[in-house]
Amino acid sequence: SGGISVGAGISKEEIDRVVKSHMSELNFCLQQALQRRPDLGGKMALTWTIVGGGAVAKVRQVDNTTGDRALVECFMSRLQQWKFPVPPAGAAVEVEYYPFTVK
């Protein structure tokens, strides 16, 4: 979880907990990518906004050295369906630069 920047209201630990609880979904994306490219490796980072009710909005890629756009899109589409802790007082929380490493 190095390099993660989270806006006030939700901790990095809370973000990590949600991401880890959905790791099987991300592994599915990764397995599909590895079928296309067995030598796949690199890093990608995503940024997203957590809005009312803990819903995810505005997911976007900020880094991708894997060279596999479909992998990034799969991660982004999964992430948009997740629920995070509800931000305080209806505020939006920015999760900036959440890295994922592919080995």
PDB file of N, CA and C in Angstrom:
ATOM      1  N   SER A   1       0.822  -1.203   0.000  1.00  0.00           N
ATOM      2  CA  SER A   1       0.000   0.000   0.000  1.00  0.00           C
ATOM      3  C   SER A   1       0.860   1.258   0.000  1.00  0.00           C
ATOM      4  N   GLY A   2       2.111   1.164  -0.345  1.00  0.00           N
ATOM      5  CA  GLY A   2       2.969   2.338  -0.415  1.00  0.00           C
ATOM      6  C   GLY A   2       2.550   3.270  -1.520  1.00  0.00           C
ATOM      7  N   GLY A   3       2.642   4.571  -1.272  1.00  0.00           N
ATOM      8  CA  GLY A   3       2.327   5.550  -2.293  1.00  0.00           C
ATOM      9  C   GLY A   3       0.880   5.980  -2.319  1.00  0.00           C
ATOM     10  N   ILE A   4       0.032   5.354  -1.516  1.00  0.00           N
ATOM     11  CA  ILE A   4      -1.381   5.702  -1.525  1.00  0.00           C
ATOM     12  C   ILE A   4      -1.590   7.045  -0.844  1.00  0.00           C
ATOM     13  N   SER A   5      -2.398   7.868  -1.460  1.00  0.00           N
ATOM     14  CA  SER A   5      -2.791   9.127  -0.853  1.00  0.00           C
ATOM     15  C   SER A   5      -4.311   9.120  -0.726  1.00  0.00           C
ATOM     16  N   VAL A   6      -4.811   9.293   0.483  1.00  0.00           N
ATOM     17  CA  VAL A   6      -6.253   9.258   0.723  1.00  0.00           C
ATOM     18  C   VAL A   6      -6.680  10.567   1.357  1.00  0.00           C
ATOM     19  N   GLY A   7      -7.765  11.130   0.849  1.00  0.00           N
ATOM     20  CA  GLY A   7      -8.308  12.349   1.422  1.00  0.00           C
ATOM     21  C   GLY A   7      -8.862  12.095   2.813  1.00  0.00           C
ATOM     22  N   ALA A   8      -9.097  13.151   3.546  1.00  0.00           N
ATOM     23  CA  ALA A   8      -9.581  13.052   4.928  1.00  0.00           C
ATOM     24  C   ALA A   8     -10.933  12.360   4.990  1.00  0.00           C
ATOM     25  N   GLY A   9     -11.102  11.543   6.024  1.00  0.00           N
ATOM     26  CA  GLY A   9     -12.399  10.938   6.269  1.00  0.00           C
ATOM     27  C   GLY A   9     -12.403   9.428   6.262  1.00  0.00           C
ATOM     28  N   ILE A  10     -11.518   8.802   5.500  1.00  0.00           N
ATOM     29  CA  ILE A  10     -11.391   7.344   5.472  1.00  0.00           C
ATOM     30  C   ILE A  10      -9.899   7.037   5.505  1.00  0.00           C
ATOM     31  N   SER A  11      -9.507   6.085   6.333  1.00  0.00           N
ATOM     32  CA  SER A  11      -8.085   5.777   6.482  1.00  0.00           C
ATOM     33  C   SER A  11      -7.573   4.871   5.356  1.00  0.00           C
ATOM     34  N   LYS A  12      -6.260   4.875   5.170  1.00  0.00           N
ATOM     35  CA  LYS A  12      -5.624   3.962   4.211  1.00  0.00           C
ATOM     36  C   LYS A  12      -5.934   2.521   4.580  1.00  0.00           C
ATOM     37  N   GLU A  13      -5.957   2.234   5.865  1.00  0.00           N
ATOM     38  CA  GLU A  13      -6.233   0.873   6.333  1.00  0.00           C
ATOM     39  C   GLU A  13      -7.635   0.428   5.917  1.00  0.00           C
ATOM     40  N   GLU A  14      -8.593   1.341   6.020  1.00  0.00           N
ATOM     41  CA  GLU A  14      -9.963   1.005   5.610  1.00  0.00           C
ATOM     42  C   GLU A  14     -10.028   0.752   4.100  1.00  0.00           C
ATOM     43  N   ILE A  15      -9.302   1.547   3.328  1.00  0.00           N
ATOM     44  CA  ILE A  15      -9.252   1.351   1.873  1.00  0.00           C
ATOM     45  C   ILE A  15      -8.615  -0.001   1.565  1.00  0.00           C
ATOM     46  N   ASP A  16      -7.474  -0.289   2.196  1.00  0.00           N
ATOM     47  CA  ASP A  16      -6.783  -1.569   1.992  1.00  0.00           C
ATOM     48  C   ASP A  16      -7.687  -2.752   2.325  1.00  0.00           C
ATOM     49  N   ARG A  17      -8.437  -2.630   3.403  1.00  0.00           N
ATOM     50  CA  ARG A  17      -9.314  -3.728   3.841  1.00  0.00           C
ATOM     51  C   ARG A  17     -10.342  -4.051   2.758  1.00  0.00           C
ATOM     52  N   VAL A  18     -10.933  -3.032   2.165  1.00  0.00           N
ATOM     53  CA  VAL A  18     -11.928  -3.260   1.112  1.00  0.00           C
ATOM     54  C   VAL A  18     -11.261  -3.864  -0.119  1.00  0.00           C
ATOM     55  N   VAL A  19     -10.120  -3.316  -0.531  1.00  0.00           N
ATOM     56  CA  VAL A  19      -9.415  -3.848  -1.700  1.00  0.00           C
ATOM     57  C   VAL A  19      -9.065  -5.319  -1.473  1.00  0.00           C
ATOM     58  N   LYS A  20      -8.519  -5.645  -0.310  1.00  0.00           N
ATOM     59  CA  LYS A  20      -8.131  -7.030  -0.014  1.00  0.00           C
ATOM     60  C   LYS A  20      -9.342  -7.962   0.016  1.00  0.00           C
ATOM     61  N   SER A  21     -10.488  -7.452   0.446  1.00  0.00           N
ATOM     62  CA  SER A  21     -11.689  -8.304   0.489  1.00  0.00           C
ATOM     63  C   SER A  21     -12.190  -8.648  -0.912  1.00  0.00           C
ATOM     64  N   HIS A  22     -11.735  -7.915  -1.915  1.00  0.00           N
ATOM     65  CA  HIS A  22     -12.139  -8.154  -3.307  1.00  0.00           C
ATOM     66  C   HIS A  22     -10.991  -8.709  -4.151  1.00  0.00           C
ATOM     67  N   MET A  23      -9.961  -9.202  -3.496  1.00  0.00           N
ATOM     68  CA  MET A  23      -8.778  -9.669  -4.230  1.00  0.00           C
ATOM     69  C   MET A  23      -9.098 -10.782  -5.215  1.00  0.00           C
ATOM     70  N   SER A  24     -10.089 -11.623  -4.909  1.00  0.00           N
ATOM     71  CA  SER A  24     -10.434 -12.712  -5.840  1.00  0.00           C
ATOM     72  C   SER A  24     -10.937 -12.142  -7.174  1.00  0.00           C
ATOM     73  N   GLU A  25     -11.643 -11.015  -7.147  1.00  0.00           N
ATOM     74  CA  GLU A  25     -12.101 -10.378  -8.387  1.00  0.00           C
ATOM     75  C   GLU A  25     -10.911  -9.867  -9.205  1.00  0.00           C
ATOM     76  N   LEU A  26      -9.953  -9.273  -8.513  1.00  0.00           N
ATOM     77  CA  LEU A  26      -8.777  -8.756  -9.205  1.00  0.00           C
ATOM     78  C   LEU A  26      -7.920  -9.895  -9.744  1.00  0.00           C
ATOM     79  N   ASN A  27      -7.849 -10.992  -8.991  1.00  0.00           N
ATOM     80  CA  ASN A  27      -7.113 -12.160  -9.474  1.00  0.00           C
ATOM     81  C   ASN A  27      -7.760 -12.743 -10.724  1.00  0.00           C
ATOM     82  N   PHE A  28      -9.083 -12.688 -10.817  1.00  0.00           N
ATOM     83  CA  PHE A  28      -9.773 -13.134 -12.024  1.00  0.00           C
ATOM     84  C   PHE A  28      -9.326 -12.294 -13.219  1.00  0.00           C
ATOM     85  N   CYS A  29      -9.285 -10.976 -13.030  1.00  0.00           N
ATOM     86  CA  CYS A  29      -8.810 -10.076 -14.093  1.00  0.00           C
ATOM     87  C   CYS A  29      -7.378 -10.438 -14.488  1.00  0.00           C
ATOM     88  N   LEU A  30      -6.557 -10.671 -13.485  1.00  0.00           N
ATOM     89  CA  LEU A  30      -5.155 -10.986 -13.728  1.00  0.00           C
ATOM     90  C   LEU A  30      -5.003 -12.306 -14.477  1.00  0.00           C
ATOM     91  N   GLN A  31      -5.768 -13.306 -14.098  1.00  0.00           N
ATOM     92  CA  GLN A  31      -5.677 -14.606 -14.778  1.00  0.00           C
ATOM     93  C   GLN A  31      -6.064 -14.488 -16.248  1.00  0.00           C
ATOM     94  N   GLN A  32      -7.074 -13.684 -16.542  1.00  0.00           N
ATOM     95  CA  GLN A  32      -7.452 -13.448 -17.938  1.00  0.00           C
ATOM     96  C   GLN A  32      -6.300 -12.792 -18.691  1.00  0.00           C
ATOM     97  N   ALA A  33      -5.663 -11.818 -18.066  1.00  0.00           N
ATOM     98  CA  ALA A  33      -4.549 -11.116 -18.709  1.00  0.00           C
ATOM     99  C   ALA A  33      -3.369 -12.056 -18.935  1.00  0.00           C
ATOM    100  N   LEU A  34      -3.099 -12.925 -17.967  1.00  0.00           N
ATOM    101  CA  LEU A  34      -1.983 -13.863 -18.097  1.00  0.00           C
ATOM    102  C   LEU A  34      -2.227 -14.890 -19.200  1.00  0.00           C
ATOM    103  N   GLN A  35      -3.485 -15.185 -19.486  1.00  0.00           N
ATOM    104  CA  GLN A  35      -3.786 -16.070 -20.616  1.00  0.00           C
ATOM    105  C   GLN A  35      -3.434 -15.391 -21.940  1.00  0.00           C
ATOM    106  N   ARG A  36      -3.642 -14.088 -21.990  1.00  0.00           N
ATOM    107  CA  ARG A  36      -3.294 -13.323 -23.196  1.00  0.00           C
ATOM    108  C   ARG A  36      -1.784 -13.138 -23.304  1.00  0.00           C
ATOM    109  N   ARG A  37      -1.162 -12.853 -22.152  1.00  0.00           N
ATOM    110  CA  ARG A  37       0.274 -12.544 -22.106  1.00  0.00           C
ATOM    111  C   ARG A  37       0.911 -13.208 -20.891  1.00  0.00           C
ATOM    112  N   PRO A  38       1.417 -14.432 -21.052  1.00  0.00           N
ATOM    113  CA  PRO A  38       2.007 -15.149 -19.916  1.00  0.00           C
ATOM    114  C   PRO A  38       3.192 -14.432 -19.269  1.00  0.00           C
ATOM    115  N   ASP A  39       3.857 -13.557 -19.994  1.00  0.00           N
ATOM    116  CA  ASP A  39       5.019 -12.835 -19.464  1.00  0.00           C
ATOM    117  C   ASP A  39       4.648 -11.493 -18.837  1.00  0.00           C
ATOM    118  N   LEU A  40       3.367 -11.281 -18.609  1.00  0.00           N
ATOM    119  CA  LEU A  40       2.866 -10.000 -18.103  1.00  0.00           C
ATOM    120  C   LEU A  40       3.518  -9.616 -16.783  1.00  0.00           C
ATOM    121  N   GLY A  41       3.878  -8.372 -16.651  1.00  0.00           N
ATOM    122  CA  GLY A  41       4.427  -7.843 -15.414  1.00  0.00           C
ATOM    123  C   GLY A  41       4.371  -6.328 -15.454  1.00  0.00           C
ATOM    124  N   GLY A  42       4.592  -5.720 -14.307  1.00  0.00           N
ATOM    125  CA  GLY A  42       4.607  -4.265 -14.234  1.00  0.00           C
ATOM    126  C   GLY A  42       3.758  -3.750 -13.099  1.00  0.00           C
ATOM    127  N   LYS A  43       3.400  -2.508 -13.211  1.00  0.00           N
ATOM    128  CA  LYS A  43       2.643  -1.851 -12.149  1.00  0.00           C
ATOM    129  C   LYS A  43       1.568  -0.986 -12.793  1.00  0.00           C
ATOM    130  N   MET A  44       0.460  -0.870 -12.085  1.00  0.00           N
ATOM    131  CA  MET A  44      -0.567   0.084 -12.478  1.00  0.00           C
ATOM    132  C   MET A  44      -1.047   0.784 -11.221  1.00  0.00           C
ATOM    133  N   ALA A  45      -1.546   1.970 -11.393  1.00  0.00           N
ATOM    134  CA  ALA A  45      -2.107   2.713 -10.264  1.00  0.00           C
ATOM    135  C   ALA A  45      -3.419   3.333 -10.702  1.00  0.00           C
ATOM    136  N   LEU A  46      -4.379   3.299  -9.795  1.00  0.00           N
ATOM    137  CA  LEU A  46      -5.699   3.855 -10.058  1.00  0.00           C
ATOM    138  C   LEU A  46      -6.012   4.940  -9.036  1.00  0.00           C
ATOM    139  N   THR A  47      -6.858   5.842  -9.453  1.00  0.00           N
ATOM    140  CA  THR A  47      -7.376   6.902  -8.600  1.00  0.00           C
ATOM    141  C   THR A  47      -8.896   6.829  -8.666  1.00  0.00           C
ATOM    142  N   TRP A  48      -9.556   7.017  -7.517  1.00  0.00           N
ATOM    143  CA  TRP A  48     -11.014   7.030  -7.533  1.00  0.00           C
ATOM    144  C   TRP A  48     -11.559   7.895  -6.416  1.00  0.00           C
ATOM    145  N   THR A  49     -12.852   8.175  -6.530  1.00  0.00           N
ATOM    146  CA  THR A  49     -13.547   8.999  -5.546  1.00  0.00           C
ATOM    147  C   THR A  49     -14.608   8.156  -4.862  1.00  0.00           C
ATOM    148  N   ILE A  50     -14.643   8.236  -3.537  1.00  0.00           N
ATOM    149  CA  ILE A  50     -15.678   7.563  -2.757  1.00  0.00           C
ATOM    150  C   ILE A  50     -16.705   8.629  -2.389  1.00  0.00           C
ATOM    151  N   VAL A  51     -17.953   8.378  -2.777  1.00  0.00           N
ATOM    152  CA  VAL A  51     -19.017   9.362  -2.576  1.00  0.00           C
ATOM    153  C   VAL A  51     -20.045   8.809  -1.587  1.00  0.00           C
ATOM    154  N   GLY A  52     -21.174   9.500  -1.460  1.00  0.00           N
ATOM    155  CA  GLY A  52     -22.219   9.118  -0.526  1.00  0.00           C
ATOM    156  C   GLY A  52     -22.559   7.635  -0.566  1.00  0.00           C
ATOM    157  N   GLY A  53     -22.774   7.064   0.603  1.00  0.00           N
ATOM    158  CA  GLY A  53     -23.102   5.653   0.711  1.00  0.00           C
ATOM    159  C   GLY A  53     -21.913   4.727   0.535  1.00  0.00           C
ATOM    160  N   GLY A  54     -20.720   5.297   0.296  1.00  0.00           N
ATOM    161  CA  GLY A  54     -19.532   4.479   0.099  1.00  0.00           C
ATOM    162  C   GLY A  54     -19.347   4.001  -1.330  1.00  0.00           C
ATOM    163  N   ALA A  55     -20.167   4.525  -2.241  1.00  0.00           N
ATOM    164  CA  ALA A  55     -20.071   4.144  -3.653  1.00  0.00           C
ATOM    165  C   ALA A  55     -18.822   4.755  -4.284  1.00  0.00           C
ATOM    166  N   VAL A  56     -18.380   4.145  -5.373  1.00  0.00           N
ATOM    167  CA  VAL A  56     -17.187   4.601  -6.083  1.00  0.00           C
ATOM    168  C   VAL A  56     -17.598   5.372  -7.330  1.00  0.00           C
ATOM    169  N   ALA A  57     -16.924   6.499  -7.537  1.00  0.00           N
ATOM    170  CA  ALA A  57     -17.161   7.313  -8.733  1.00  0.00           C
ATOM    171  C   ALA A  57     -15.809   7.707  -9.326  1.00  0.00           C
ATOM    172  N   LYS A  58     -15.818   8.025 -10.593  1.00  0.00           N
ATOM    173  CA  LYS A  58     -14.641   8.597 -11.264  1.00  0.00           C
ATOM    174  C   LYS A  58     -13.363   7.765 -11.113  1.00  0.00           C
ATOM    175  N   VAL A  59     -13.405   6.503 -11.452  1.00  0.00           N
ATOM    176  CA  VAL A  59     -12.186   5.689 -11.433  1.00  0.00           C
ATOM    177  C   VAL A  59     -11.372   6.026 -12.677  1.00  0.00           C
ATOM    178  N   ARG A  60     -10.061   6.219 -12.482  1.00  0.00           N
ATOM    179  CA  ARG A  60      -9.212   6.443 -13.650  1.00  0.00           C
ATOM    180  C   ARG A  60      -7.815   5.907 -13.412  1.00  0.00           C
ATOM    181  N   GLN A  61      -7.166   5.601 -14.493  1.00  0.00           N
ATOM    182  CA  GLN A  61      -5.797   5.093 -14.468  1.00  0.00           C
ATOM    183  C   GLN A  61      -4.841   6.271 -14.380  1.00  0.00           C
ATOM    184  N   VAL A  62      -3.828   6.155 -13.508  1.00  0.00           N
ATOM    185  CA  VAL A  62      -2.802   7.194 -13.425  1.00  0.00           C
ATOM    186  C   VAL A  62      -1.418   6.652 -13.742  1.00  0.00           C
ATOM    187  N   ASP A  63      -1.303   5.316 -13.835  1.00  0.00           N
ATOM    188  CA  ASP A  63      -0.019   4.706 -14.186  1.00  0.00           C
ATOM    189  C   ASP A  63      -0.300   3.311 -14.710  1.00  0.00           C
ATOM    190  N   ASN A  64       0.475   2.863 -15.709  1.00  0.00           N
ATOM    191  CA  ASN A  64       0.337   1.498 -16.208  1.00  0.00           C
ATOM    192  C   ASN A  64       1.592   1.117 -16.980  1.00  0.00           C
ATOM    193  N   THR A  65       2.434   0.317 -16.364  1.00  0.00           N
ATOM    194  CA  THR A  65       3.623  -0.169 -17.059  1.00  0.00           C
ATOM    195  C   THR A  65       3.434  -1.611 -17.528  1.00  0.00           C
ATOM    196  N   THR A  66       2.233  -2.180 -17.338  1.00  0.00           N
ATOM    197  CA  THR A  66       1.979  -3.551 -17.771  1.00  0.00           C
ATOM    198  C   THR A  66       1.809  -3.638 -19.283  1.00  0.00           C
ATOM    199  N   GLY A  67       1.368  -2.553 -19.896  1.00  0.00           N
ATOM    200  CA  GLY A  67       1.101  -2.575 -21.328  1.00  0.00           C
ATOM    201  C   GLY A  67      -0.187  -3.296 -21.679  1.00  0.00           C
ATOM    202  N   ASP A  68      -0.995  -3.632 -20.694  1.00  0.00           N
ATOM    203  CA  ASP A  68      -2.235  -4.375 -20.930  1.00  0.00           C
ATOM    204  C   ASP A  68      -3.433  -3.515 -20.519  1.00  0.00           C
ATOM    205  N   ARG A  69      -3.986  -2.823 -21.481  1.00  0.00           N
ATOM    206  CA  ARG A  69      -5.125  -1.927 -21.223  1.00  0.00           C
ATOM    207  C   ARG A  69      -6.349  -2.697 -20.717  1.00  0.00           C
ATOM    208  N   ALA A  70      -6.564  -3.909 -21.235  1.00  0.00           N
ATOM    209  CA  ALA A  70      -7.732  -4.694 -20.826  1.00  0.00           C
ATOM    210  C   ALA A  70      -7.660  -5.060 -19.332  1.00  0.00           C
ATOM    211  N   LEU A  71      -6.456  -5.297 -18.830  1.00  0.00           N
ATOM    212  CA  LEU A  71      -6.290  -5.589 -17.407  1.00  0.00           C
ATOM    213  C   LEU A  71      -6.704  -4.379 -16.570  1.00  0.00           C
ATOM    214  N   VAL A  72      -6.243  -3.217 -16.957  1.00  0.00           N
ATOM    215  CA  VAL A  72      -6.600  -1.988 -16.237  1.00  0.00           C
ATOM    216  C   VAL A  72      -8.111  -1.772 -16.277  1.00  0.00           C
ATOM    217  N   GLU A  73      -8.710  -1.950 -17.443  1.00  0.00           N
ATOM    218  CA  GLU A  73     -10.156  -1.750 -17.564  1.00  0.00           C
ATOM    219  C   GLU A  73     -10.937  -2.744 -16.715  1.00  0.00           C
ATOM    220  N   CYS A  74     -10.436  -3.983 -16.637  1.00  0.00           N
ATOM    221  CA  CYS A  74     -11.085  -4.989 -15.797  1.00  0.00           C
ATOM    222  C   CYS A  74     -11.021  -4.576 -14.322  1.00  0.00           C
ATOM    223  N   PHE A  75      -9.847  -4.151 -13.865  1.00  0.00           N
ATOM    224  CA  PHE A  75      -9.701  -3.670 -12.483  1.00  0.00           C
ATOM    225  C   PHE A  75     -10.652  -2.495 -12.231  1.00  0.00           C
ATOM    226  N   MET A  76     -10.688  -1.547 -13.167  1.00  0.00           N
ATOM    227  CA  MET A  76     -11.520  -0.354 -12.985  1.00  0.00           C
ATOM    228  C   MET A  76     -13.007  -0.711 -12.927  1.00  0.00           C
ATOM    229  N   SER A  77     -13.450  -1.626 -13.782  1.00  0.00           N
ATOM    230  CA  SER A  77     -14.876  -1.980 -13.785  1.00  0.00           C
ATOM    231  C   SER A  77     -15.261  -2.716 -12.503  1.00  0.00           C
ATOM    232  N   ARG A  78     -14.367  -3.545 -11.983  1.00  0.00           N
ATOM    233  CA  ARG A  78     -14.638  -4.228 -10.715  1.00  0.00           C
ATOM    234  C   ARG A  78     -14.714  -3.214  -9.578  1.00  0.00           C
ATOM    235  N   LEU A  79     -13.731  -2.341  -9.525  1.00  0.00           N
ATOM    236  CA  LEU A  79     -13.631  -1.362  -8.443  1.00  0.00           C
ATOM    237  C   LEU A  79     -14.877  -0.479  -8.368  1.00  0.00           C
ATOM    238  N   GLN A  80     -15.441  -0.138  -9.506  1.00  0.00           N
ATOM    239  CA  GLN A  80     -16.620   0.732  -9.513  1.00  0.00           C
ATOM    240  C   GLN A  80     -17.828   0.099  -8.841  1.00  0.00           C
ATOM    241  N   GLN A  81     -17.796  -1.205  -8.652  1.00  0.00           N
ATOM    242  CA  GLN A  81     -18.933  -1.904  -8.043  1.00  0.00           C
ATOM    243  C   GLN A  81     -18.785  -2.067  -6.532  1.00  0.00           C
ATOM    244  N   TRP A  82     -17.627  -1.764  -5.985  1.00  0.00           N
ATOM    245  CA  TRP A  82     -17.369  -1.987  -4.566  1.00  0.00           C
ATOM    246  C   TRP A  82     -17.993  -0.901  -3.694  1.00  0.00           C
ATOM    247  N   LYS A  83     -18.152  -1.240  -2.426  1.00  0.00           N
ATOM    248  CA  LYS A  83     -18.621  -0.281  -1.417  1.00  0.00           C
ATOM    249  C   LYS A  83     -17.515  -0.093  -0.381  1.00  0.00           C
ATOM    250  N   PHE A  84     -17.232   1.154  -0.096  1.00  0.00           N
ATOM    251  CA  PHE A  84     -16.237   1.531   0.907  1.00  0.00           C
ATOM    252  C   PHE A  84     -16.963   2.124   2.104  1.00  0.00           C
ATOM    253  N   PRO A  85     -16.256   2.373   3.207  1.00  0.00           N
ATOM    254  CA  PRO A  85     -16.889   3.058   4.331  1.00  0.00           C
ATOM    255  C   PRO A  85     -17.480   4.398   3.861  1.00  0.00           C
ATOM    256  N   VAL A  86     -18.575   4.767   4.463  1.00  0.00           N
ATOM    257  CA  VAL A  86     -19.256   6.008   4.077  1.00  0.00           C
ATOM    258  C   VAL A  86     -18.428   7.206   4.531  1.00  0.00           C
ATOM    259  N   PRO A  87     -18.142   8.123   3.612  1.00  0.00           N
ATOM    260  CA  PRO A  87     -17.401   9.331   3.996  1.00  0.00           C
ATOM    261  C   PRO A  87     -18.194  10.156   5.007  1.00  0.00           C
ATOM    262  N   PRO A  88     -17.512  10.876   5.869  1.00  0.00           N
ATOM    263  CA  PRO A  88     -18.210  11.678   6.883  1.00  0.00           C
ATOM    264  C   PRO A  88     -19.003  12.830   6.267  1.00  0.00           C
ATOM    265  N   ALA A  89     -20.190  13.036   6.804  1.00  0.00           N
ATOM    266  CA  ALA A  89     -21.035  14.195   6.457  1.00  0.00           C
ATOM    267  C   ALA A  89     -21.214  14.389   4.950  1.00  0.00           C
ATOM    268  N   GLY A  90     -21.351  13.286   4.233  1.00  0.00           N
ATOM    269  CA  GLY A  90     -21.622  13.391   2.803  1.00  0.00           C
ATOM    270  C   GLY A  90     -20.461  13.890   1.960  1.00  0.00           C
ATOM    271  N   ALA A  91     -19.276  13.978   2.536  1.00  0.00           N
ATOM    272  CA  ALA A  91     -18.111  14.445   1.782  1.00  0.00           C
ATOM    273  C   ALA A  91     -17.677  13.374   0.784  1.00  0.00           C
ATOM    274  N   ALA A  92     -16.950  13.786  -0.236  1.00  0.00           N
ATOM    275  CA  ALA A  92     -16.331  12.851  -1.171  1.00  0.00           C
ATOM    276  C   ALA A  92     -14.873  12.665  -0.740  1.00  0.00           C
ATOM    277  N   VAL A  93     -14.391  11.440  -0.804  1.00  0.00           N
ATOM    278  CA  VAL A  93     -13.010  11.140  -0.426  1.00  0.00           C
ATOM    279  C   VAL A  93     -12.254  10.684  -1.667  1.00  0.00           C
ATOM    280  N   GLU A  94     -11.122  11.321  -1.913  1.00  0.00           N
ATOM    281  CA  GLU A  94     -10.277  10.973  -3.057  1.00  0.00           C
ATOM    282  C   GLU A  94      -9.242   9.935  -2.627  1.00  0.00           C
ATOM    283  N   VAL A  95      -9.162   8.854  -3.383  1.00  0.00           N
ATOM    284  CA  VAL A  95      -8.092   7.873  -3.221  1.00  0.00           C
ATOM    285  C   VAL A  95      -7.182   8.094  -4.417  1.00  0.00           C
ATOM    286  N   GLU A  96      -6.024   8.674  -4.159  1.00  0.00           N
ATOM    287  CA  GLU A  96      -5.122   9.054  -5.247  1.00  0.00           C
ATOM    288  C   GLU A  96      -3.921   8.129  -5.275  1.00  0.00           C
ATOM    289  N   TYR A  97      -3.700   7.553  -6.414  1.00  0.00           N
ATOM    290  CA  TYR A  97      -2.533   6.704  -6.671  1.00  0.00           C
ATOM    291  C   TYR A  97      -2.517   5.457  -5.783  1.00  0.00           C
ATOM    292  N   TYR A  98      -3.456   4.553  -6.046  1.00  0.00           N
ATOM    293  CA  TYR A  98      -3.457   3.249  -5.372  1.00  0.00           C
ATOM    294  C   TYR A  98      -2.750   2.276  -6.306  1.00  0.00           C
ATOM    295  N   PRO A  99      -1.552   1.773  -5.921  1.00  0.00           N
ATOM    296  CA  PRO A  99      -0.762   0.946  -6.832  1.00  0.00           C
ATOM    297  C   PRO A  99      -1.113  -0.554  -6.739  1.00  0.00           C
ATOM    298  N   PHE A 100      -1.012  -1.213  -7.880  1.00  0.00           N
ATOM    299  CA  PHE A 100      -1.155  -2.663  -7.971  1.00  0.00           C
ATOM    300  C   PHE A 100       0.060  -3.167  -8.731  1.00  0.00           C
ATOM    301  N   THR A 101       0.736  -4.176  -8.203  1.00  0.00           N
ATOM    302  CA  THR A 101       1.929  -4.718  -8.857  1.00  0.00           C
ATOM    303  C   THR A 101       1.597  -6.084  -9.448  1.00  0.00           C
ATOM    304  N   VAL A 102       2.003  -6.290 -10.687  1.00  0.00           N
ATOM    305  CA  VAL A 102       1.778  -7.556 -11.384  1.00  0.00           C
ATOM    306  C   VAL A 102       3.144  -8.202 -11.580  1.00  0.00           C
ATOM    307  N   LYS A 103       3.292  -9.421 -11.044  1.00  0.00           N
ATOM    308  CA  LYS A 103       4.575 -10.128 -11.157  1.00  0.00           C
ATOM    309  C   LYS A 103       4.384 -11.428 -11.909  1.00  0.00           C
TER     310      LYS A 103
END
